[in-house]
PDB file of C-alpha atoms in Angstrom:
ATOM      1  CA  UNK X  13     102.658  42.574 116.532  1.00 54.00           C
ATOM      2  CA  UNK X  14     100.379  44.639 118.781  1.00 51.00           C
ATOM      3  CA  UNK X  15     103.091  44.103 121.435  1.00 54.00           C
ATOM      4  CA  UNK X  16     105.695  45.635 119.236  1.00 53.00           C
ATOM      5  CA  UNK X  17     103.473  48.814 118.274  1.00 53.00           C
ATOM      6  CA  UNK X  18     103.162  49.647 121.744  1.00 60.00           C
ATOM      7  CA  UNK X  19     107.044  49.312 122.116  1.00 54.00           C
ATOM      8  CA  UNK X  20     108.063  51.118 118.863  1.00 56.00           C
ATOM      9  CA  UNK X  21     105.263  54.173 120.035  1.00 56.00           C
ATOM     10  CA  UNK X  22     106.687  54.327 123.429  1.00 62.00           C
ATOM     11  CA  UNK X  23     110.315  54.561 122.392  1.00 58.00           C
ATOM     12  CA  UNK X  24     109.157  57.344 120.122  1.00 57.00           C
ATOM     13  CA  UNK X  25     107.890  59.168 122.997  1.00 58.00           C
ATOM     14  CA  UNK X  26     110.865  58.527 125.188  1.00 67.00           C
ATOM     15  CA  UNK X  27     112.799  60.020 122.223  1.00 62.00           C
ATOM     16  CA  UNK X  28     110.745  62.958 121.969  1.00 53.00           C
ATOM     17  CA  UNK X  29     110.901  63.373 126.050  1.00 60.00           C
ATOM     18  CA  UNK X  30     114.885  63.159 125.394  1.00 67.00           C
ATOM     19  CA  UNK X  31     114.992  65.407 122.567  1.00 59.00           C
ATOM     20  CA  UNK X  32     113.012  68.593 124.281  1.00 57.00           C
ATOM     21  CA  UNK X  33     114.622  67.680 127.552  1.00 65.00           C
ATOM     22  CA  UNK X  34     117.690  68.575 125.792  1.00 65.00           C
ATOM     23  CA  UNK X  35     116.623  71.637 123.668  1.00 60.00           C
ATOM     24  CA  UNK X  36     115.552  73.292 127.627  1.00 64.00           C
ATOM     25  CA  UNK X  37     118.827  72.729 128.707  1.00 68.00           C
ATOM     26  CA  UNK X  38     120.381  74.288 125.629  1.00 66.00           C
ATOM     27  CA  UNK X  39     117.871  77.057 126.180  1.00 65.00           C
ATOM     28  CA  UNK X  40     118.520  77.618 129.562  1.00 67.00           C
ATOM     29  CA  UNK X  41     122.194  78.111 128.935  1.00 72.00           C
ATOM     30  CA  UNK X  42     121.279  80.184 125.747  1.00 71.00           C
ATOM     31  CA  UNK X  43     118.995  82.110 128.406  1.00 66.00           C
ATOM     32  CA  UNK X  44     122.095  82.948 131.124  1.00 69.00           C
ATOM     33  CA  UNK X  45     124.280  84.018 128.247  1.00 74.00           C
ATOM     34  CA  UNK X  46     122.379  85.887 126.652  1.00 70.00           C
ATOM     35  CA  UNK X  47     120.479  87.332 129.557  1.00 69.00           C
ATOM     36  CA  UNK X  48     121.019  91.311 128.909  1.00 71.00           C
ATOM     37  CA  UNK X  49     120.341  90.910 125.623  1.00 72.00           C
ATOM     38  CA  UNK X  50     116.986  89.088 126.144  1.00 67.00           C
ATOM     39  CA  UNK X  51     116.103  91.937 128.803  1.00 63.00           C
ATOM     40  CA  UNK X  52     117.158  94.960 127.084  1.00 65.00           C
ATOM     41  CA  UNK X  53     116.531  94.376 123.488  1.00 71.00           C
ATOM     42  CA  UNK X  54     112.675  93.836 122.403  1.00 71.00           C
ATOM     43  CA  UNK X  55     113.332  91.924 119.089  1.00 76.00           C
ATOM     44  CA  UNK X  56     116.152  89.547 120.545  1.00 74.00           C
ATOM     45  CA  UNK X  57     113.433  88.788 123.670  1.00 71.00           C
ATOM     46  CA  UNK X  58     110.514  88.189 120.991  1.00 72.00           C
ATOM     47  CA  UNK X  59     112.586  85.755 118.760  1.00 74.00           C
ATOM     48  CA  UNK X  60     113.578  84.485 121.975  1.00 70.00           C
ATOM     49  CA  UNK X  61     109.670  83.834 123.438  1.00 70.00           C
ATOM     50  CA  UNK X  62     109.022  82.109 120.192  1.00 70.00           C
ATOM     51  CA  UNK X  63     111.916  79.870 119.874  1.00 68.00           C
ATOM     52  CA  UNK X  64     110.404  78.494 123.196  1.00 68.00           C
ATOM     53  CA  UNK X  65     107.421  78.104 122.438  1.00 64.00           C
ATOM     54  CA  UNK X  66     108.410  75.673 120.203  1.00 63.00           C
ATOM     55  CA  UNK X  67     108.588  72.910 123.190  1.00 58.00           C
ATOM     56  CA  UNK X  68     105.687  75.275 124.941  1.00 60.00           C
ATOM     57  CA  UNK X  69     107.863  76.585 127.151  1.00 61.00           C
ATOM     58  CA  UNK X  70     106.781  80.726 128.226  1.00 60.00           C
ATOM     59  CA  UNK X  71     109.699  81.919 129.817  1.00 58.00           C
ATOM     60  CA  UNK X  72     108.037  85.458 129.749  1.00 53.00           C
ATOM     61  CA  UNK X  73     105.090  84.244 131.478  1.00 54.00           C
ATOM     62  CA  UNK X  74     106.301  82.836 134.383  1.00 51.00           C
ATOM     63  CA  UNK X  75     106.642  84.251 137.864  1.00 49.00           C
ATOM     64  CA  UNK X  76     108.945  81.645 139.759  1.00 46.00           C
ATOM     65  CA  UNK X  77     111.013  79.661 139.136  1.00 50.00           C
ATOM     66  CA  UNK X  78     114.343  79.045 136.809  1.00 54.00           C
ATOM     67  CA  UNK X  79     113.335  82.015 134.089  1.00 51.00           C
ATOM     68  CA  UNK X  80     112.018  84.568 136.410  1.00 53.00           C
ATOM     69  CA  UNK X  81     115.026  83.765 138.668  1.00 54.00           C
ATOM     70  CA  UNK X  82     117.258  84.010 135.663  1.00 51.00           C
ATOM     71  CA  UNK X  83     115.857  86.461 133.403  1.00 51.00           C
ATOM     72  CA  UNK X  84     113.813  88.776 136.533  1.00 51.00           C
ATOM     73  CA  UNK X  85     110.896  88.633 133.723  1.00 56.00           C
ATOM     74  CA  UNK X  86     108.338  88.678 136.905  1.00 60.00           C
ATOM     75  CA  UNK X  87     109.636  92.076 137.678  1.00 64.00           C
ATOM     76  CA  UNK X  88     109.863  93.440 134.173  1.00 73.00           C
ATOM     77  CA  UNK X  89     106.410  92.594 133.417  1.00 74.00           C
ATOM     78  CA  UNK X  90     105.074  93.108 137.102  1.00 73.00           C
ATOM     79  CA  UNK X  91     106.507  97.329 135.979  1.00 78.00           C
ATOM     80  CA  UNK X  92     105.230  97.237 132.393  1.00 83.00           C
ATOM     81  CA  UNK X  93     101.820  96.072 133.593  1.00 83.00           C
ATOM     82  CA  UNK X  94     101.257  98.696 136.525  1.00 82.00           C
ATOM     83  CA  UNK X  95     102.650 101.510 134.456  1.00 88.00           C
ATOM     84  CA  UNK X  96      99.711 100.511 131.467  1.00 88.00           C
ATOM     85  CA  UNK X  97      97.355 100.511 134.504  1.00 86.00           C
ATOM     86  CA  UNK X  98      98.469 104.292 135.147  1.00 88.00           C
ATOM     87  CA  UNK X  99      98.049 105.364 131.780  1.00 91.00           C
ATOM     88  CA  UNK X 100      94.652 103.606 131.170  1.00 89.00           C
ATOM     89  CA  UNK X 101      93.245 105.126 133.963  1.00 87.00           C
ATOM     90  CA  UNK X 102      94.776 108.484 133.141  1.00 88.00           C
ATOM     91  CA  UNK X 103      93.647 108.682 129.582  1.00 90.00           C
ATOM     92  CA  UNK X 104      90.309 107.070 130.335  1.00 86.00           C
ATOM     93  CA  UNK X 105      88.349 110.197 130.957  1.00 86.00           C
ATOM     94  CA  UNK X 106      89.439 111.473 126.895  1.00 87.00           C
ATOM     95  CA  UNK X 107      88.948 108.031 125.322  1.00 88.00           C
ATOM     96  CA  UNK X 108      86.484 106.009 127.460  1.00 88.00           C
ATOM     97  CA  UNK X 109      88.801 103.342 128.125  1.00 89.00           C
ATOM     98  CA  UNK X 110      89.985 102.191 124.763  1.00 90.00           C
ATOM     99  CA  UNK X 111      93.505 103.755 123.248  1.00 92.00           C
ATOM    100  CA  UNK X 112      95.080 102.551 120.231  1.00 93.00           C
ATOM    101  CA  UNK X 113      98.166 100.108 120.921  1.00 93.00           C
ATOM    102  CA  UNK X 114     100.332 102.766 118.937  1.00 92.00           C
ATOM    103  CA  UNK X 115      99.630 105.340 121.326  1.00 92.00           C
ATOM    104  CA  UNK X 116      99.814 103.216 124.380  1.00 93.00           C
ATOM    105  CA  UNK X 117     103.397 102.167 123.756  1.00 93.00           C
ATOM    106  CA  UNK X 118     104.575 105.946 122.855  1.00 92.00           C
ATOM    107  CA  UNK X 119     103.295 107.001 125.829  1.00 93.00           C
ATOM    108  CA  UNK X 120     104.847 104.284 127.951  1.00 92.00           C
ATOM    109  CA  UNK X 121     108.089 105.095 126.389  1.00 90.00           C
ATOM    110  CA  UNK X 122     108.303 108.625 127.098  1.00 90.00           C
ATOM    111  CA  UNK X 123     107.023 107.501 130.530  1.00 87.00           C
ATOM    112  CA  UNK X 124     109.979 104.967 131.483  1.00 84.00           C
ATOM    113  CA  UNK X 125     112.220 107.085 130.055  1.00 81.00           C
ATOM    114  CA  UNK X 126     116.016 106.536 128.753  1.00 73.00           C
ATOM    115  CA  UNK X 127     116.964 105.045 131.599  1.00 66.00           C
ATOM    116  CA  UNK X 128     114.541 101.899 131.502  1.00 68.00           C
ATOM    117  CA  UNK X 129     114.750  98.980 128.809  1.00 69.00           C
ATOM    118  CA  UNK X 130     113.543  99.240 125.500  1.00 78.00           C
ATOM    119  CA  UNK X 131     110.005  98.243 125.422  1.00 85.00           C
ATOM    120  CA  UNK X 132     108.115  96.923 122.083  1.00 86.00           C
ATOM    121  CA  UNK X 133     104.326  96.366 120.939  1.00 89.00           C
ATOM    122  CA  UNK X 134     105.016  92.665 121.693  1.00 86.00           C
ATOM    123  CA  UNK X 135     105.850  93.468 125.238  1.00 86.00           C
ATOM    124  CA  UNK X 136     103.193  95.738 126.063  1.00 90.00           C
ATOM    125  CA  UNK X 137     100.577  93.137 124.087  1.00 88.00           C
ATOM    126  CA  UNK X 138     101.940  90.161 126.381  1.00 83.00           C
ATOM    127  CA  UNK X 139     101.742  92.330 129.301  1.00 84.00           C
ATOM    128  CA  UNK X 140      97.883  93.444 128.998  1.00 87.00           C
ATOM    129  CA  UNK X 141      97.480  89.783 128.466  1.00 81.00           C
ATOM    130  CA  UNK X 142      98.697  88.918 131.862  1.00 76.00           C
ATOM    131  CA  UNK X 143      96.552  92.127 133.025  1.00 77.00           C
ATOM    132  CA  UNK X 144      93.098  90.570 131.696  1.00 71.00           C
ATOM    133  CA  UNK X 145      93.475  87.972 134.432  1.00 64.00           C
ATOM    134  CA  UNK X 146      92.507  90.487 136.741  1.00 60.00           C
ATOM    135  CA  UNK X 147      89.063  91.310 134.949  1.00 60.00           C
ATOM    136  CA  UNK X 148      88.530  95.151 135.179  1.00 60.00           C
ATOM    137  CA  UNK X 149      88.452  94.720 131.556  1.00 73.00           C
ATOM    138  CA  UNK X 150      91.688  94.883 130.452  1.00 84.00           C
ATOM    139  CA  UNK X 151      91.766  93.529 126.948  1.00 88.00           C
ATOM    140  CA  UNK X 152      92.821  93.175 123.603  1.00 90.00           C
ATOM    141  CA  UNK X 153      90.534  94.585 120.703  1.00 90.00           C
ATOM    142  CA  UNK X 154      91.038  94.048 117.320  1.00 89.00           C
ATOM    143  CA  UNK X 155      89.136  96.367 114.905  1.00 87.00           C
ATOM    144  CA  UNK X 156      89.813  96.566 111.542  1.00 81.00           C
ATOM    145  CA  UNK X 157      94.179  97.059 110.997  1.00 82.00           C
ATOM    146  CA  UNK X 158      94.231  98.249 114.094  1.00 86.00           C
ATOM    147  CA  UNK X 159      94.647  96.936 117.948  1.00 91.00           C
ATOM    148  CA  UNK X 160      93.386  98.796 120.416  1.00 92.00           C
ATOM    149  CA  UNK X 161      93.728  98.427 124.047  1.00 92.00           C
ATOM    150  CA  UNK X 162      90.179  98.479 126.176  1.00 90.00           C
ATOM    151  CA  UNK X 163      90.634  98.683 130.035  1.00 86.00           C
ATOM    152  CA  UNK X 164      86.801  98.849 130.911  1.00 82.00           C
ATOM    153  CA  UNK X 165      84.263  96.160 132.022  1.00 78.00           C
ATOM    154  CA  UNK X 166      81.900  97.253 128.965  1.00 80.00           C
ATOM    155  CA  UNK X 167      81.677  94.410 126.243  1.00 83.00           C
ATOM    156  CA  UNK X 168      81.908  96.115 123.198  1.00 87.00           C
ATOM    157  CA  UNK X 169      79.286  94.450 120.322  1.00 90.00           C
ATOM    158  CA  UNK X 170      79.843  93.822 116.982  1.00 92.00           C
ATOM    159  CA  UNK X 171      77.957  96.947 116.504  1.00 94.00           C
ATOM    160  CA  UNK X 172      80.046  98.968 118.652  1.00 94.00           C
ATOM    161  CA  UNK X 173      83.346  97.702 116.710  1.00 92.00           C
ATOM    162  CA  UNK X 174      81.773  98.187 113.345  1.00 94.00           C
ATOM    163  CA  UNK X 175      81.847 101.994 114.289  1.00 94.00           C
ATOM    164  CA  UNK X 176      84.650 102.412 115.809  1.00 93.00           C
ATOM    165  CA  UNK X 177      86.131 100.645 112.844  1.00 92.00           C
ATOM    166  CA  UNK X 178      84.497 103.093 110.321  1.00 93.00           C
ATOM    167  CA  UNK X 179      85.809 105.823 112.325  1.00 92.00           C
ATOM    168  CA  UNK X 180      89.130 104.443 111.979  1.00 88.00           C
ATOM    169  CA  UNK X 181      90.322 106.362 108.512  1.00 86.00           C
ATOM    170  CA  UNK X 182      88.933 109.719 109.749  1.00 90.00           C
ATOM    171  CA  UNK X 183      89.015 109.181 113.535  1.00 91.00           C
ATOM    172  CA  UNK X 184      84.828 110.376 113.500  1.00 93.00           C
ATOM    173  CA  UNK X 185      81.677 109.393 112.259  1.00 95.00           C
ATOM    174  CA  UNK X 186      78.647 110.986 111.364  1.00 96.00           C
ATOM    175  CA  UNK X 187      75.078 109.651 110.949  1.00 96.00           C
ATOM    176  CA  UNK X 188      74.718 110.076 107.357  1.00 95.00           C
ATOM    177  CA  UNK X 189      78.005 108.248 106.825  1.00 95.00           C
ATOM    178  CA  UNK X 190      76.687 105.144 108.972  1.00 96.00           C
ATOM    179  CA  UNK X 191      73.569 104.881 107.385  1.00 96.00           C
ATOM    180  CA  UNK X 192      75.207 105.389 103.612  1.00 96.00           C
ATOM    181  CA  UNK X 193      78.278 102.922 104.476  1.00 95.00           C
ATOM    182  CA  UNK X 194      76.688 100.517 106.456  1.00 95.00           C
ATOM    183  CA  UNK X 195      73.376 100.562 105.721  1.00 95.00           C
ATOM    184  CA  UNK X 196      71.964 100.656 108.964  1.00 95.00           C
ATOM    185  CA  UNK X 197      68.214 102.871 109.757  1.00 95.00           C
ATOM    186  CA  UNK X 198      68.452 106.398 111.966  1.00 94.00           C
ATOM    187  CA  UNK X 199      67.440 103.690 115.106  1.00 95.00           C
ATOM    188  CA  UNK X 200      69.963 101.328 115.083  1.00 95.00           C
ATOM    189  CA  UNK X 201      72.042 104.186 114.274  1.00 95.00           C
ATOM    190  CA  UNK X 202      71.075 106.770 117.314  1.00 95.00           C
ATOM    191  CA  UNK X 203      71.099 103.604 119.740  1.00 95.00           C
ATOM    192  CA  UNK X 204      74.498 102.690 119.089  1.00 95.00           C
ATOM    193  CA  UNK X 205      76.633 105.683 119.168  1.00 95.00           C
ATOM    194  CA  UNK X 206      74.127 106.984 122.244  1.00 94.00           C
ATOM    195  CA  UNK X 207      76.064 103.996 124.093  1.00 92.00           C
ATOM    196  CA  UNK X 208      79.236 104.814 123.017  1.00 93.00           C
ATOM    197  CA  UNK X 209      79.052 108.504 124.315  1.00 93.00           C
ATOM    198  CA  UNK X 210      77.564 107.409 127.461  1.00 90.00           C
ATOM    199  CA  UNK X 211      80.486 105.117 127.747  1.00 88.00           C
ATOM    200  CA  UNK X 212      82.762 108.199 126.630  1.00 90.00           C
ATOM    201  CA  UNK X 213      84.294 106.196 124.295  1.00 91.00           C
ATOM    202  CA  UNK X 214      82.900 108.526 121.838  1.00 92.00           C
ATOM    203  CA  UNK X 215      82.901 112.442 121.674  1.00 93.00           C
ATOM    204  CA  UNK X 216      80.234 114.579 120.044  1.00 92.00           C
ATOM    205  CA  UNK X 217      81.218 117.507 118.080  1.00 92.00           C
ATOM    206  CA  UNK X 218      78.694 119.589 116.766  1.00 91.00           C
ATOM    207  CA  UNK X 219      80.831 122.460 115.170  1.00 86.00           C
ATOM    208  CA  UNK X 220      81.280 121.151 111.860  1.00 85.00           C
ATOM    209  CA  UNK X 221      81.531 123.568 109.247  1.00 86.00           C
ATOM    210  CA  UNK X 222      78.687 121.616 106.942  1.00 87.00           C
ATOM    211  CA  UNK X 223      76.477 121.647 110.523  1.00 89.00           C
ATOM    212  CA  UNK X 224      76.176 118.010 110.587  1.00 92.00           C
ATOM    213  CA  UNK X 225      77.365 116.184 113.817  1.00 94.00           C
ATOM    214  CA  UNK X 226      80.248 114.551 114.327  1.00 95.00           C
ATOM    215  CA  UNK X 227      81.197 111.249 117.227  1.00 95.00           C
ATOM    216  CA  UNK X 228      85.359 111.544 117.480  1.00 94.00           C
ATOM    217  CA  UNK X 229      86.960 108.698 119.162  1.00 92.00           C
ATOM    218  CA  UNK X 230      89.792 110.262 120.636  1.00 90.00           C
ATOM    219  CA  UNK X 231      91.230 106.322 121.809  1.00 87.00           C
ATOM    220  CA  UNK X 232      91.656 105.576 117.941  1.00 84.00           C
ATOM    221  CA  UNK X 233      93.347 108.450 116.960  1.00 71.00           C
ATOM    222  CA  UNK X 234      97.562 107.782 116.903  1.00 63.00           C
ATOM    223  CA  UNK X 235      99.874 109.913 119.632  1.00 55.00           C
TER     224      UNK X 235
END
């Protein structure tokens, strides 16, 4: 009986070797005719990436081989990836090195132009993720609804995000309002946002009309 377990289980798994061995091949000819499409339209290439993943297959995560060779998705994401790095680094001195995932794909559009592909959240989210391997911080941050894309070495806390995420309906915070909202004493409250404006993640306005100060994050704040 044992014997015949170990047969039955194994001619499963031969099955299920058979059966994805298969769906590749169907997905590999899928992948040559619909190449252009797969390249130039965003939606097509994300339903695309997940009907792979189905049999774990990344074709937009791989550098060599029969999907960069056929697809060039080592190049297209090699671009994407260096063209976020520009951006990061030219925004960073306004926002501190966080800009809302919004923004960042606006402005990567009007920087590729017409005459590049079409380029989607999904692509640009897939592309810092291949960017974080790198270190230098590049990372995803979720806060609240939004994602925001942070492309320095600081390690934002819980108390940091909290903040930011407060400031996410007005695009500022003030004291009073953290203390009110959150609960939090004048300490905890001074310590915090003093390391977000030394990070320059935050921005101190004190020319409110009601004379009480203000901490923008410009990085949060949609293009």
């Amino acid at each position: 009986m044992k014997q015949q377990g170990t047969e039955i289980a194994q001619l499963q798994v031969q099955q299920v070797q058979e059966q994805i061995k298969n769906f590749t091949e169907h997905l590999e000819k899928f992948a040559i005719k619909y190449k252009d499409n797969i390249n130039s339209d965003p939606e097509f290439r994300k339903q695309f990436s997940d009907m792979c993943k189905t049999i774990g297959v990344d074709p937009l995560k791989s550098s060599k081989g029969f999907w960069a060779d056929v697809l060039g998705v080592g190049d297209f994401y090699y671009e994407l990836g260096i063209q976020i790095v520009e951006i990061c680094m030219k925004t960073r001195e306004l926002n501190g090195g966080l800009i809302e995932m919004e923004s960042l794909v606006s402005m990567l559009r009007e920087k590729r132009g017409d005459h590049a592909g079409k380029i989607s959240r999904f692509d640009v989210e897939r592309s810092v993720q291949k960017l974080s391997i790198f270190g230098n911080g590049y990372t995803l941050v979720k806060i609240g609804e939004s994602l925001l894309v942070q492309s320095m070495p600081m390690e934002l806390s819980p108390d940091h995000t909290t903040i930011i995420g407060l400031a996410n309906k007005l695009g500022y915070v003030t004291a009073p309002m953290i203390e009110a909202q959150l609960g939090w004493t004048p300490s905890r409250v001074n310590l915090v946002t003093h390391q977000l404006l030394k990070e320059g993640i935050a921005w101190l306005d004190n020319g409110a009309e009601d004379g009480i100060t203000q901490f923008w994050f410009p990085g949060i704040v949609q293009a």
